[in-house]
Coordinates of C-alpha atoms in Angstrom, one line a residue:
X1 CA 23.3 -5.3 -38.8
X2 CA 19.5 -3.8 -38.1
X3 CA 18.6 -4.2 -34.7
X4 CA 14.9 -4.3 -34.4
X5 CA 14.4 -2.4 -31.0
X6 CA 10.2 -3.2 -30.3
X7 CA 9.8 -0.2 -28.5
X8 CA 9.2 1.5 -31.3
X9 CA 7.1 -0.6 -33.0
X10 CA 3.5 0.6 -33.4
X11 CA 1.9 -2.7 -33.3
X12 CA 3.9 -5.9 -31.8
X13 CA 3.2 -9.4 -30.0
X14 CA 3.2 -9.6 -26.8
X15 CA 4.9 -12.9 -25.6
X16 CA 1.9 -14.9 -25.5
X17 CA 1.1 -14.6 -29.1
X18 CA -1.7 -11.9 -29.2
X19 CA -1.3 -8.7 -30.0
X20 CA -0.7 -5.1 -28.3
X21 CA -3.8 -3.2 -28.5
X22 CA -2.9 0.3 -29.3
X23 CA -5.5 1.7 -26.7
X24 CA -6.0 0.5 -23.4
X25 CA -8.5 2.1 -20.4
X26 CA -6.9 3.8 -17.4
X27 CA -8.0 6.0 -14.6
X28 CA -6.9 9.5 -14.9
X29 CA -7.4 12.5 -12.2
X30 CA -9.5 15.3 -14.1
X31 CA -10.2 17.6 -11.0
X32 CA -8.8 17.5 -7.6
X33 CA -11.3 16.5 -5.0
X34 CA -10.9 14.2 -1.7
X35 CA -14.0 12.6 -3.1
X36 CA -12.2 10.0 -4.9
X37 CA -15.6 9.0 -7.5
X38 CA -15.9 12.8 -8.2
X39 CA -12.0 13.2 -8.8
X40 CA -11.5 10.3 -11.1
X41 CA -12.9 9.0 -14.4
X42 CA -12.0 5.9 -16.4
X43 CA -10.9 6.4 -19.8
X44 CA -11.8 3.9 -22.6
X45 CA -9.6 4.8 -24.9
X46 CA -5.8 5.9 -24.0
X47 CA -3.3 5.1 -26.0
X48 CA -1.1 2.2 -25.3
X49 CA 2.4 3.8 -24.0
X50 CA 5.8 2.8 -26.0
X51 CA 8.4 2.0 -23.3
X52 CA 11.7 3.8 -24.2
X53 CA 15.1 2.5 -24.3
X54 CA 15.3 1.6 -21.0
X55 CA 11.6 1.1 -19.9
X56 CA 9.7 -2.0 -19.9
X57 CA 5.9 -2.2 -21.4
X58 CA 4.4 -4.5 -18.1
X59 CA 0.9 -5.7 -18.6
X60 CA -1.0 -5.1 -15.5
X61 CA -2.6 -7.6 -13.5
X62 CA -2.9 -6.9 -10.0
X63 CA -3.1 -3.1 -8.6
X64 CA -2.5 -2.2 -4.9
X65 CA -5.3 0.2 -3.5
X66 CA -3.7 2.7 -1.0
X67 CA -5.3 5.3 1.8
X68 CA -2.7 7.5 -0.1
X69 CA -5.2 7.3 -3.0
X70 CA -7.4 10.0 -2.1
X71 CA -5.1 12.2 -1.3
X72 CA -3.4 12.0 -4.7
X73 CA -6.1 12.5 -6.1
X74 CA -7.1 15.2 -3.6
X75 CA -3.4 17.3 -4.8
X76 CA -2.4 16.9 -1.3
X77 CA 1.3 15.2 -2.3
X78 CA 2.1 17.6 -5.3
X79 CA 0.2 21.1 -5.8
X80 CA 2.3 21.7 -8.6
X81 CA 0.5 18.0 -10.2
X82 CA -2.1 19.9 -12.2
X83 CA -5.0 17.3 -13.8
X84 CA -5.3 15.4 -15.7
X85 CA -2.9 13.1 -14.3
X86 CA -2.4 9.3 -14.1
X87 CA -3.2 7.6 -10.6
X88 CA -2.5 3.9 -8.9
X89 CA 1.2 3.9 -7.2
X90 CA 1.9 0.0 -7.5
X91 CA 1.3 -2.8 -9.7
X92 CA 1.9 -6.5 -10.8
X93 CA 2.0 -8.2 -14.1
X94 CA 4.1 -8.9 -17.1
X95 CA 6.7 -7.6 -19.2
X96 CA 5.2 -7.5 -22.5
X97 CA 7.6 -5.1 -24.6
X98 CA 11.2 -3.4 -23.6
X99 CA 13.5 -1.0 -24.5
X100 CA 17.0 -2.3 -25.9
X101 CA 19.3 -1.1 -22.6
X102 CA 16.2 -2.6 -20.6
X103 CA 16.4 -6.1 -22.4
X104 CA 19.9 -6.1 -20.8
X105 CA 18.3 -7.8 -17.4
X106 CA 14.6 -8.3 -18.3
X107 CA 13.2 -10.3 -21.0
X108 CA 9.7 -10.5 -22.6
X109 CA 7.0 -12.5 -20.4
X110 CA 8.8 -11.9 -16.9
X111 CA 7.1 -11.2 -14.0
X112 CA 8.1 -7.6 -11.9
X113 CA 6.5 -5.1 -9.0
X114 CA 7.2 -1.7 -9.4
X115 CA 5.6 1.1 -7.2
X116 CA 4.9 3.9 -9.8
X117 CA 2.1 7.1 -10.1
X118 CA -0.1 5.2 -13.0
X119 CA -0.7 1.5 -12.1
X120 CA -4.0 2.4 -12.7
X121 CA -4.0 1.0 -16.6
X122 CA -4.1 -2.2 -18.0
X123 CA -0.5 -0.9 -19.4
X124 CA 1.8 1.1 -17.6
X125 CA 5.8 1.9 -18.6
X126 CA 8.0 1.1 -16.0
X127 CA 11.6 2.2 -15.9
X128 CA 14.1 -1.0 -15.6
X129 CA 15.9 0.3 -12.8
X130 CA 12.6 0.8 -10.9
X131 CA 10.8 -2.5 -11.4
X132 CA 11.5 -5.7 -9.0
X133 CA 12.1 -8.8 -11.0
X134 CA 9.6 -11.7 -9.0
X135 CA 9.3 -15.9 -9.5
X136 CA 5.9 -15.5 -10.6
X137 CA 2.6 -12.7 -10.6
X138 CA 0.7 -13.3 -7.6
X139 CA -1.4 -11.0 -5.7
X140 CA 0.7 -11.3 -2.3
X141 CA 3.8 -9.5 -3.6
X142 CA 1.5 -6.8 -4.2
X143 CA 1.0 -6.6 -0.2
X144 CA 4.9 -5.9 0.7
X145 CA 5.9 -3.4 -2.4
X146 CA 4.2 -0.3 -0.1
X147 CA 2.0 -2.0 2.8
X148 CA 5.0 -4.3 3.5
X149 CA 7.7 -1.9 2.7
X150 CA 6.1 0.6 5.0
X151 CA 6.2 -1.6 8.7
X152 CA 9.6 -2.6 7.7
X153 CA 11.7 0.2 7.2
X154 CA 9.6 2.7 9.7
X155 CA 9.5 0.2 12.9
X156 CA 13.4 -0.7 11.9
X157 CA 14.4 3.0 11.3
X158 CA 12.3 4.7 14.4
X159 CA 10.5 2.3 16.1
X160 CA 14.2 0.8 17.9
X161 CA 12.4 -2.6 19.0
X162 CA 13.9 -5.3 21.2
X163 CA 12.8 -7.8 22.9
X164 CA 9.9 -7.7 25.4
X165 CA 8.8 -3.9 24.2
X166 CA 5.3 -3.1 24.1
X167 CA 4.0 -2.1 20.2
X168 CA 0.6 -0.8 20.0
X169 CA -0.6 -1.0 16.0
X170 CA -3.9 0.8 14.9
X171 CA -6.0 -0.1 12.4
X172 CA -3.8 -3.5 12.7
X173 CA -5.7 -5.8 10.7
X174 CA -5.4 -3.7 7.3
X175 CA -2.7 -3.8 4.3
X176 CA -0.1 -2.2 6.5
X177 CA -1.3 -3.0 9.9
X178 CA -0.6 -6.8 9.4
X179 CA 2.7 -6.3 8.3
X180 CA 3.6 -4.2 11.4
X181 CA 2.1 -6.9 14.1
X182 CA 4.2 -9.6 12.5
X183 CA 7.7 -7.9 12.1
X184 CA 6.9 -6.4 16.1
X185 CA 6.2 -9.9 17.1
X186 CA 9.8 -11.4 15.2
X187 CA 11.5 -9.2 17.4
X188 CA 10.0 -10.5 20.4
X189 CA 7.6 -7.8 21.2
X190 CA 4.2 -7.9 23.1
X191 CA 1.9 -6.8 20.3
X192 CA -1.4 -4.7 21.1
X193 CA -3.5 -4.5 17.7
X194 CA -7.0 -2.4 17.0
X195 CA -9.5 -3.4 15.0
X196 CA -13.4 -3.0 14.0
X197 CA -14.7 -6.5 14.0
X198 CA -14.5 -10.1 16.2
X199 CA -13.3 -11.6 12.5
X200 CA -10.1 -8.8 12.2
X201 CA -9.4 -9.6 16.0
X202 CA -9.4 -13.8 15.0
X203 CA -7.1 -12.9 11.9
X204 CA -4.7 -11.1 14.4
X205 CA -4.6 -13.4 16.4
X206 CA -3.9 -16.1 14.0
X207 CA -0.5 -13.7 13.1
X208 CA 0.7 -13.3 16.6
X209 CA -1.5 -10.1 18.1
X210 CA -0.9 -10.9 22.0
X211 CA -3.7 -8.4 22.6
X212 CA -6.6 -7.3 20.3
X213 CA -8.9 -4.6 21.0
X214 CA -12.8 -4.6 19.2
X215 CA -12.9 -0.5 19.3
X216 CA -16.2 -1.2 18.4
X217 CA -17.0 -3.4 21.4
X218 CA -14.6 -1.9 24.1
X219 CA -13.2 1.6 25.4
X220 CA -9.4 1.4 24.0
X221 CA -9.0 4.6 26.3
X222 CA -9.6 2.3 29.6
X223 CA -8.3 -1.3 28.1
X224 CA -4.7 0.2 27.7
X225 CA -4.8 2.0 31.1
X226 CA -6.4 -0.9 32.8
X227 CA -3.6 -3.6 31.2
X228 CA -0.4 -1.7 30.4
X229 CA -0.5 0.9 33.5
X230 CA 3.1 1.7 32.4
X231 CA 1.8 2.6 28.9
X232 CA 3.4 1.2 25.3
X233 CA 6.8 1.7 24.3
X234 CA 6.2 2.4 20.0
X235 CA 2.9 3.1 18.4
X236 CA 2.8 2.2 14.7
X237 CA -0.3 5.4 14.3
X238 CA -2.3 5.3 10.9
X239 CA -5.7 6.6 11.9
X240 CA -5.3 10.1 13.4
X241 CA -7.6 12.3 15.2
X242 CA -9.2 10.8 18.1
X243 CA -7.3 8.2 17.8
X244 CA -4.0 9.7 17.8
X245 CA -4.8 11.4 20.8
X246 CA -5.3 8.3 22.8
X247 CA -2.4 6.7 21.3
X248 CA 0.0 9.4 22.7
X249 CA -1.8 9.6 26.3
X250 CA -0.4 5.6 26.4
X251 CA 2.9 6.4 25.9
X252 CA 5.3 5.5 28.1
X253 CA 8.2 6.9 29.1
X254 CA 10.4 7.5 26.6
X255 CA 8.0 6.1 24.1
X256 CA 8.0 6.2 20.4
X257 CA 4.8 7.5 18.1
X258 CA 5.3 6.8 14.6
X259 CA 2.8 8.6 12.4
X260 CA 2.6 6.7 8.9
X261 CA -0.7 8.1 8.2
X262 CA -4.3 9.6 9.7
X263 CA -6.6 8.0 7.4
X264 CA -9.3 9.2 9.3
X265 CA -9.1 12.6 8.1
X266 CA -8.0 11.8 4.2
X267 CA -11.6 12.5 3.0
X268 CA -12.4 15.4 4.8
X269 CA -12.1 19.0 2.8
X270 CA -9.1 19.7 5.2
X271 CA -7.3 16.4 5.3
X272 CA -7.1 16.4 9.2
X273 CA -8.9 15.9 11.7
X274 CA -8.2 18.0 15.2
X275 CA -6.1 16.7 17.5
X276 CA -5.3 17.9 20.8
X277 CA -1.9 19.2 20.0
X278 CA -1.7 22.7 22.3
X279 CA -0.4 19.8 24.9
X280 CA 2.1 18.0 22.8
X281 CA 5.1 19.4 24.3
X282 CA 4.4 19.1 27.8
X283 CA 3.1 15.8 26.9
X284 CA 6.2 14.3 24.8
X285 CA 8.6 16.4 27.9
X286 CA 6.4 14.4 30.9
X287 CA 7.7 11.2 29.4
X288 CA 10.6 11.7 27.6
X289 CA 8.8 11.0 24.6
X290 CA 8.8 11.0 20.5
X291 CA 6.5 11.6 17.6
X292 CA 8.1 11.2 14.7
X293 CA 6.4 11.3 10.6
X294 CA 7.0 8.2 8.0
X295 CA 6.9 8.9 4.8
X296 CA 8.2 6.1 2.1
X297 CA 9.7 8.7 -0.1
X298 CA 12.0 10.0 1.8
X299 CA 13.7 6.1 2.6
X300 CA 14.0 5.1 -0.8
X301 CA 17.6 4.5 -0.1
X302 CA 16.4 1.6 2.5
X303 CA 13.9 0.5 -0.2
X304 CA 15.6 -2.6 -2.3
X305 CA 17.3 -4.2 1.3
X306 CA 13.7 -4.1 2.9
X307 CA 11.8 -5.5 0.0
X308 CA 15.0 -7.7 -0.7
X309 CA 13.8 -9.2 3.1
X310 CA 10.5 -9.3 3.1
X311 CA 10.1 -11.5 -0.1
X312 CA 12.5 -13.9 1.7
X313 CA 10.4 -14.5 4.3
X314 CA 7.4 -14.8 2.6
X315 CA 9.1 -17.4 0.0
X316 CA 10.3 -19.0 3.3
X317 CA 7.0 -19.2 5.1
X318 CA 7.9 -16.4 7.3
X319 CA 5.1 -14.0 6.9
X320 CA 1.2 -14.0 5.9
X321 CA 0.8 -11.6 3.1
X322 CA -3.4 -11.3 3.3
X323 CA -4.9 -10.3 0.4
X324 CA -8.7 -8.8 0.2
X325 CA -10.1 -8.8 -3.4
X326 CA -13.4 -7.6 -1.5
X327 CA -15.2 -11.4 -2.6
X328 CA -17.6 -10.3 0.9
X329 CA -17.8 -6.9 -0.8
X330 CA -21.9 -6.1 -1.8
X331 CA -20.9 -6.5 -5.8
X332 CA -18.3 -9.1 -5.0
X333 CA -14.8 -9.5 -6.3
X334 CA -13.1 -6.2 -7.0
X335 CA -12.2 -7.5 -11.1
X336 CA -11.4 -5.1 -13.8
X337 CA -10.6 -0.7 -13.4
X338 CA -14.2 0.0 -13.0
X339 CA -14.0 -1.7 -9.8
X340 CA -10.8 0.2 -8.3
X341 CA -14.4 3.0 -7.1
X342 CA -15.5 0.1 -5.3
X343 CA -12.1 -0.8 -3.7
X344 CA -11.3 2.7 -2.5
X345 CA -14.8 3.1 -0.8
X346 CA -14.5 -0.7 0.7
X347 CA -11.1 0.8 2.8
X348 CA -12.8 3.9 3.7
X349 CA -15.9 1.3 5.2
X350 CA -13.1 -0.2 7.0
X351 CA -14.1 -3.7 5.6
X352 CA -11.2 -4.9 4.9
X353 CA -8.9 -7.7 6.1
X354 CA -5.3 -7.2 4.9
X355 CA -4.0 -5.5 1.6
X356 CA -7.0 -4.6 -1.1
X357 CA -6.1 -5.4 -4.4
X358 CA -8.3 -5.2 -7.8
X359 CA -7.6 -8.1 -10.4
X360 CA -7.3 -7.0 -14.0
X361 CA -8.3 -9.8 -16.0
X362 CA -6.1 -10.6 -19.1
X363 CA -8.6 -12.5 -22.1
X364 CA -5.4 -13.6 -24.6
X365 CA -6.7 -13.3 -28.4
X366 CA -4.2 -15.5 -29.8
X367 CA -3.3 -15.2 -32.9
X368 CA -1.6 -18.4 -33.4

């Protein structure tokens, strides 16, 4: 008997009765530069992708804005990635179409998360194996698939917490940072968080920060010495550069730096800022101490248990999943691709509080 197998269909239904367009807009990389607006231009007309046998079609309607953005789209991850290339690493949406092997565990109007180069479309082709099946598309999934993901598996894997340690977070109120103050503070921890504003410091507070710091409003340098004379025990570091530097003079003996990024630096023509690093090693010997990288890639093995976890506890009430769509943004609301500009130059204000996302609204032309 025929099987009709809809990814190759040229022109289908999506489950909601209105039909596929075959071109879509998307944001593509057509030159590497770390200034993300000069880097990136939206396309109007890119063909709708066919998912193949074992891919799923998902309709976009939430995308995750990363720190990591820029330097995609800067060629800092892959130099062999030559433009134009697809950008965005994580959405949420719909299944609209699949491949035959895919239909074996997904079906046609399902709601996944996948992280995945080329969320950046109103369409994107998944790969089954890679997508996460979810009860319904909200925004705050979005927050755990990388943000989440990230404080999980690096405080679990190198930060070795237990009861009554002393975590310092940086940049703590932003998509990562909040993740990393609650998941310290569930293992009993005393939790220092920075932040920028008096309205981050009340949202830490309000998830469990014992101690926030305004580095706007006070000397981080001479609150830490002043409180924790015997330094921290983990720093969860995502800022770099002067920052950094302070971070590891607070270390206490055999302390724990975890570097998960040094956002400071992403739009600079280098990518770094300078740190004071000729020192490091009589530093880290004085204390006994540790610096060690994070990089999500490289834990991909750890990857289905953490997210498997965190969506528990946020279905249970466990953990606050913030979400900024940037509504106290100048323009407002970050709605539709030609606001994802907007998004990346809100994180780099340091405006936001929690994980940014951009809504891509979905107008259904029924055809029923």
């Amino acid at each position: 008997r025929p099987i009709l197998d809809m990814s190759y269909s040229r022109h289908f239904l999506d489950f909601q009765g209105s039909s596929i367009p075959s071109s879509m807009k998307k944001l593509v990389v057509t030159k590497l530069s770390q200034n993300f607006r000069e880097a990136v231009a939206l396309r109007q007309d890119s063909p709708v992708p066919l998912p193949g046998d074992g891919d799923l079609l998902v309709r976009n309607r939430f995308v995750g804005i990363n720190a990591s953005d820029i330097n995609y789209s800067a060629g800092r991850y892959d130099t062999s990635v030559k433009p134009p290339f697809d950008i965005g690493f994580e959405g949420v949406g719909e299944v609209v179409a699949l491949g035959l092997s895919a239909s074996a565990d997904y079906t046609v109007g399902q709601a996944v998360a996948y992280v995945k180069a080329g969320s950046f479309a109103e369409y994107t082709v998944v790969p089954a194996k890679q997508a996460v099946p979810l009860p319904s598309v909200k925004p705050e999934f979005l927050t755990l698939m990388v943000s989440g993901a990230t404080a999980y598996i690096s405080l679990k894997e190198l930060g070795e917490l237990s009861e009554g340690k002393k975590v310092l977070v940086t940049a703590a109120a932003g998509g990562t940072g909040q993740f990393a103050v609650q998941l310290a503070k569930k293992a009993k921890c005393h939790v220092i968080g920075t932040c920028s504003s008096d309205e981050k410091g009340g949202f830490l507070k309000s998830i469990g920060c014992d101690r926030t710091i305004n580095y706007k409003t006070e000397n981080v340098e001479s609150v830490l010495r002043k409180d924790y004379p015997e330094g921290v025990d983990v720093v969860y570091e995502s800022v770099g550069g002067k920052m950094f530097d302070l971070a590891l003079n607070s270390l206490a003996t055999k302390g724990c730096l975890i570097v998960i990024g040094f956002i400071a630096g992403y739009q600079n023509p280098t990518g770094l800022q300078p740190i004071k690093a000729e020192l490091l090693p009589a530093k880290l010997l004085k204390k006994s101490a540790s610096v060690r990288g994070f990089f999500l890639n490289h834990y991909l093995s750890e990857y289905k248990m953490a997210l498997k976890r965190l969506l528990e506890m946020y279905e249970r009430g466990d953990l606050v999943c913030e979400v900024d769509f940037g509504n106290m943004s100048p323009e407002g609301k970050f709605t539709g691709l030609e606001s994802v500009f907007r998004a990346v130059d809100y994180m780099y204000m340091g405006k936001n509080i929690g994980k940014i996302v951009v809504e891509l609204p979905h107008s259904v032309n029924s055809k029923l």
